[in-house]
CSV table of C-alpha atoms in Angstrom, one decimal:
chain,number,residue,atom,x,y,z
J,1,UNK,CA,-2.6,11.8,24.7
J,2,UNK,CA,0.6,12.9,26.2
J,3,UNK,CA,3.8,12.7,24.5
J,4,UNK,CA,6.1,13.8,27.2
J,5,UNK,CA,6.1,10.2,28.8
J,6,UNK,CA,7.3,7.0,28.2
J,7,UNK,CA,5.8,3.9,30.2
J,8,UNK,CA,7.0,0.3,30.4
J,9,UNK,CA,10.6,-1.1,31.1
J,10,UNK,CA,11.6,-2.1,27.5
J,11,UNK,CA,10.7,1.1,26.1
J,12,UNK,CA,12.3,3.2,28.8
J,13,UNK,CA,15.8,1.0,28.6
J,14,UNK,CA,15.6,1.9,24.8
J,15,UNK,CA,15.1,5.6,25.2
J,16,UNK,CA,18.1,5.3,27.6
J,17,UNK,CA,20.3,3.5,25.2
J,18,UNK,CA,19.4,6.1,22.4
J,19,UNK,CA,20.0,9.8,22.3
J,20,UNK,CA,16.4,10.7,23.4
J,21,UNK,CA,16.3,13.5,25.9
J,22,UNK,CA,15.0,12.1,29.1
J,23,UNK,CA,14.4,14.5,32.0
J,24,UNK,CA,13.8,12.2,34.9
J,25,UNK,CA,12.5,8.4,35.6
J,26,UNK,CA,10.0,7.2,38.4
J,27,UNK,CA,10.2,3.7,39.3
J,28,UNK,CA,7.6,1.9,41.9
J,29,UNK,CA,8.6,1.4,45.2
J,30,UNK,CA,10.4,-1.4,46.1
J,31,UNK,CA,10.5,-2.7,42.4
J,32,UNK,CA,14.2,-3.2,41.8
J,33,UNK,CA,14.1,-6.7,40.3
J,34,UNK,CA,15.0,-8.1,36.8
J,35,UNK,CA,15.4,-5.4,34.1
J,36,UNK,CA,14.9,-2.5,36.5
J,37,UNK,CA,18.4,-3.3,37.3
J,38,UNK,CA,19.5,-2.6,33.6
J,39,UNK,CA,17.4,0.5,33.6
J,40,UNK,CA,18.8,1.9,36.7
J,41,UNK,CA,22.6,1.3,35.7
J,42,UNK,CA,21.9,3.0,32.3
J,43,UNK,CA,20.2,6.1,34.3
J,44,UNK,CA,23.3,6.2,36.5
J,45,UNK,CA,25.8,6.0,33.5
J,46,UNK,CA,23.8,8.9,31.8
J,47,UNK,CA,23.2,10.9,34.9
J,48,UNK,CA,19.7,10.8,34.9
J,49,UNK,CA,17.4,11.4,38.1
J,50,UNK,CA,15.5,8.3,39.1
J,51,UNK,CA,12.7,9.0,41.8
J,52,UNK,CA,11.0,6.0,43.9
J,53,UNK,CA,7.1,6.7,44.0
J,54,UNK,CA,3.7,4.9,45.1
J,55,UNK,CA,2.6,2.7,42.3
J,56,UNK,CA,-0.7,4.7,42.4
J,57,UNK,CA,1.2,7.7,41.6
J,58,UNK,CA,2.3,5.8,37.9
J,59,UNK,CA,-1.3,4.6,37.6
J,60,UNK,CA,-2.2,8.1,37.7
J,61,UNK,CA,0.0,9.6,35.2
J,62,UNK,CA,-0.3,6.3,32.7
J,63,UNK,CA,-3.1,6.5,30.1
J,64,UNK,CA,-3.9,2.8,30.9
J,65,UNK,CA,-1.9,1.8,33.8
J,66,UNK,CA,0.1,-0.8,32.0
J,67,UNK,CA,3.7,1.0,32.8
J,68,UNK,CA,5.5,-2.2,34.6
J,69,UNK,CA,6.0,0.0,37.4
J,70,UNK,CA,8.4,2.5,35.4
J,71,UNK,CA,7.5,6.1,33.7
J,72,UNK,CA,10.1,8.6,32.3
J,73,UNK,CA,9.4,12.0,31.5
J,74,UNK,CA,10.9,13.0,27.8
J,75,UNK,CA,10.8,15.9,25.4
J,76,UNK,CA,8.3,15.3,22.9
J,77,UNK,CA,9.0,13.1,20.0
J,78,UNK,CA,10.7,15.0,17.6
J,79,UNK,CA,9.7,14.2,13.9
J,80,UNK,CA,11.5,14.2,11.0
J,81,UNK,CA,11.5,16.0,7.2
J,82,UNK,CA,10.8,13.4,4.0
J,83,UNK,CA,14.1,14.2,3.1
J,84,UNK,CA,15.7,13.0,6.3
J,85,UNK,CA,14.7,9.6,5.4
J,86,UNK,CA,16.0,9.9,2.1
J,87,UNK,CA,19.3,11.0,3.1
J,88,UNK,CA,19.4,8.2,5.9
J,89,UNK,CA,18.9,5.4,3.1
J,90,UNK,CA,21.5,7.4,0.7
J,91,UNK,CA,23.9,7.6,3.9
J,92,UNK,CA,23.9,3.9,4.2
J,93,UNK,CA,24.3,3.1,0.9
J,94,UNK,CA,20.9,1.5,0.3
J,95,UNK,CA,17.5,1.5,-2.0
J,96,UNK,CA,15.1,3.6,0.0
J,97,UNK,CA,12.5,1.4,2.2
J,98,UNK,CA,9.8,3.1,3.0
J,99,UNK,CA,6.5,2.8,5.1
J,100,UNK,CA,3.5,4.9,4.2
J,101,UNK,CA,0.3,4.8,6.6
J,102,UNK,CA,-2.8,6.3,5.7
J,103,UNK,CA,-5.0,7.1,8.6
J,104,UNK,CA,-3.9,4.5,11.0
J,105,UNK,CA,-6.1,5.4,14.3
J,106,UNK,CA,-5.1,2.6,16.6
J,107,UNK,CA,-1.9,3.3,18.6
J,108,UNK,CA,-1.3,-0.6,19.1
J,109,UNK,CA,-1.3,-1.0,15.6
J,110,UNK,CA,1.0,2.0,14.8
J,111,UNK,CA,3.4,0.8,17.5
J,112,UNK,CA,3.5,-2.6,16.1
J,113,UNK,CA,4.2,-1.5,12.7
J,114,UNK,CA,7.0,0.9,13.7
J,115,UNK,CA,8.4,-2.5,15.7
J,116,UNK,CA,8.4,-4.7,12.4
J,117,UNK,CA,9.3,-2.0,10.3
J,118,UNK,CA,12.9,-1.3,12.2
J,119,UNK,CA,13.3,-4.9,12.2
J,120,UNK,CA,13.0,-5.1,8.6
J,121,UNK,CA,15.4,-2.2,8.1
J,122,UNK,CA,12.7,0.3,6.9
J,123,UNK,CA,14.6,3.8,6.7
J,124,UNK,CA,11.3,5.9,7.6
J,125,UNK,CA,7.9,6.0,8.0
J,126,UNK,CA,5.3,8.7,6.6
J,127,UNK,CA,1.9,9.4,8.2
J,128,UNK,CA,-0.3,12.3,7.6
J,129,UNK,CA,-0.6,15.4,9.8
J,130,UNK,CA,-4.3,14.8,10.3
J,131,UNK,CA,-6.4,11.8,10.9
J,132,UNK,CA,-3.3,9.3,12.0
J,133,UNK,CA,-2.6,9.0,15.4
J,134,UNK,CA,1.0,10.4,16.3
J,135,UNK,CA,3.7,9.4,18.8
J,136,UNK,CA,1.8,8.3,22.3
J,137,UNK,CA,3.1,6.7,25.4
J,138,UNK,CA,0.6,3.7,23.9
J,139,UNK,CA,2.9,3.7,20.5
J,140,UNK,CA,5.9,3.8,22.7
J,141,UNK,CA,4.9,0.9,24.6
J,142,UNK,CA,3.5,-1.1,21.6
J,143,UNK,CA,6.6,-0.3,19.3
J,144,UNK,CA,8.7,-2.2,22.8
J,145,UNK,CA,11.6,1.0,22.1
J,146,UNK,CA,11.8,0.3,18.2
J,147,UNK,CA,10.6,4.2,18.3
J,148,UNK,CA,13.8,5.0,19.2
J,149,UNK,CA,15.8,4.0,16.1
J,150,UNK,CA,12.8,5.0,13.3
J,151,UNK,CA,12.5,7.9,11.8
J,152,UNK,CA,8.9,9.3,11.4
J,153,UNK,CA,7.5,12.2,9.0
J,154,UNK,CA,4.3,14.0,9.5
J,155,UNK,CA,3.3,15.1,5.9
J,156,UNK,CA,0.3,17.4,5.2
J,157,UNK,CA,-0.5,15.6,1.9
J,158,UNK,CA,0.0,11.5,1.7
J,159,UNK,CA,-0.8,11.8,-2.2
J,160,UNK,CA,1.2,14.6,-2.8
J,161,UNK,CA,3.8,12.9,-1.0
J,162,UNK,CA,3.8,9.9,-3.0
J,163,UNK,CA,4.3,11.8,-6.4
J,164,UNK,CA,7.1,13.4,-4.9
J,165,UNK,CA,8.7,10.0,-4.0
J,166,UNK,CA,7.5,8.6,-7.9
J,167,UNK,CA,9.4,11.6,-9.1
J,168,UNK,CA,12.6,10.3,-6.8
J,169,UNK,CA,12.5,6.9,-8.4
J,170,UNK,CA,10.6,4.9,-5.7
J,171,UNK,CA,8.3,2.5,-6.6
J,172,UNK,CA,4.9,3.0,-4.5
J,173,UNK,CA,2.9,-0.4,-3.6
J,174,UNK,CA,-0.4,-0.5,-1.8
J,175,UNK,CA,-1.6,-3.1,0.2
J,176,UNK,CA,-5.1,-4.0,-1.1
J,177,UNK,CA,-6.9,-7.3,-0.8
J,178,UNK,CA,-9.3,-6.3,-4.0
J,179,UNK,CA,-6.4,-6.7,-6.2
J,180,UNK,CA,-5.2,-9.8,-8.5
J,181,UNK,CA,-1.5,-9.5,-7.7
J,182,UNK,CA,0.0,-11.5,-4.9
J,183,UNK,CA,2.8,-10.0,-2.8
J,184,UNK,CA,5.0,-12.8,-4.3
J,185,UNK,CA,4.3,-12.2,-7.4
J,186,UNK,CA,5.6,-8.3,-7.2
J,187,UNK,CA,9.3,-7.3,-7.5
J,188,UNK,CA,10.5,-5.4,-4.4
J,189,UNK,CA,14.0,-5.4,-4.8
J,190,UNK,CA,14.6,-2.0,-5.6
J,191,UNK,CA,13.6,1.0,-4.2
J,192,UNK,CA,10.2,0.7,-2.7
J,193,UNK,CA,7.6,2.3,-0.6
J,194,UNK,CA,4.7,0.7,1.1
J,195,UNK,CA,1.2,2.1,1.7
J,196,UNK,CA,-0.7,0.5,4.6
J,197,UNK,CA,-4.7,1.7,4.6
J,198,UNK,CA,-6.5,2.0,7.9
J,199,UNK,CA,-7.8,-0.5,10.0
J,200,UNK,CA,-11.5,-0.2,8.6
J,201,UNK,CA,-11.3,1.8,5.4
J,202,UNK,CA,-8.1,0.4,4.0
J,203,UNK,CA,-6.2,2.7,1.3
J,204,UNK,CA,-8.3,5.7,0.1
J,205,UNK,CA,-9.4,5.4,-3.3
J,206,UNK,CA,-7.2,8.7,-4.5
J,207,UNK,CA,-4.5,7.0,-3.0
J,208,UNK,CA,-4.9,3.5,-4.4
J,209,UNK,CA,-5.2,5.5,-7.8
J,210,UNK,CA,-1.7,7.2,-7.1
J,211,UNK,CA,0.3,3.6,-6.4
J,212,UNK,CA,2.2,1.8,-8.9
J,213,UNK,CA,0.7,-1.1,-8.1
J,214,UNK,CA,-1.6,-2.5,-5.6
J,215,UNK,CA,-1.1,-6.1,-3.8
J,216,UNK,CA,-2.5,-8.6,-2.0
J,217,UNK,CA,-1.7,-11.2,0.5
J,218,UNK,CA,-2.5,-14.9,-0.2
J,219,UNK,CA,-5.2,-16.2,2.0
J,220,UNK,CA,-7.2,-19.2,2.3
J,221,UNK,CA,-9.5,-19.3,5.2
J,222,UNK,CA,-12.6,-17.6,5.6
J,223,UNK,CA,-11.8,-14.3,6.9
J,224,UNK,CA,-10.7,-11.8,4.3
J,225,UNK,CA,-9.1,-9.2,5.9
J,226,UNK,CA,-5.9,-9.2,8.4
J,227,UNK,CA,-5.3,-6.5,11.2
J,228,UNK,CA,-3.4,-3.4,9.5
J,229,UNK,CA,0.0,-4.2,11.8
J,230,UNK,CA,-0.3,-8.1,10.8
J,231,UNK,CA,-0.6,-7.4,7.3
J,232,UNK,CA,2.0,-4.6,7.1
J,233,UNK,CA,4.0,-6.8,9.1
J,234,UNK,CA,3.5,-10.1,6.3
J,235,UNK,CA,4.2,-7.3,3.4
J,236,UNK,CA,7.6,-5.8,5.5
J,237,UNK,CA,9.1,-9.3,5.4
J,238,UNK,CA,8.3,-10.2,2.0
J,239,UNK,CA,10.0,-7.1,0.7
J,240,UNK,CA,13.3,-7.8,3.0
J,241,UNK,CA,13.4,-11.2,1.8
J,242,UNK,CA,13.1,-9.9,-1.8
J,243,UNK,CA,16.1,-7.3,-1.1
J,244,UNK,CA,18.2,-10.0,0.6
J,245,UNK,CA,17.7,-12.9,-2.2
J,246,UNK,CA,17.6,-10.7,-5.0
J,247,UNK,CA,19.9,-8.0,-4.0
């Protein structure tokens, strides 16, 4: 999957607003209405070249044709180090709030998690270098531009990283439907890292054992599992709620 393009109006606009390096932007010929005018103004302000091309060219470049008439060529996403996430929380004077993804493979889920994490004040997301989707155009599109404001670190080993975070005084929670503790019963008000498992397998057995506490979301229906991004979103908002109400 390509990491040198961003497709979609909102995603490109957010990239323009951030410090992202954009080489050039291509828009479909004749498509200069609505949010495209905002995009063109931002591009002009930053001195970025905008080319009008046939829409079919954009279809060929994008992975799924869902580009909304806009594609930007960018430098590949720059991942951060774990320490950068911790230092970012420290600089803001806040207790660390981190998301750890255990082999999320669906780029739409990853993008949705990034978007929710940004709105909840998460300081950074940690993903494994292997068996986890990276930052792709689909992830950019699904995050609706939130990726530009989220620090993401790739680590060789999730379990080693969890051990390190625990030594730094961060409590590690795992999302798991087989536990007895409901999310509203847990105390998320301090430094917290939330582990979200893969779409099909959930959190791996060893990673579960590394967590300080496993929590589940209350459910009453016949369906016993949720989409990874939905489950993660519910838990992130519970953590945010408690951080606001409990200080």
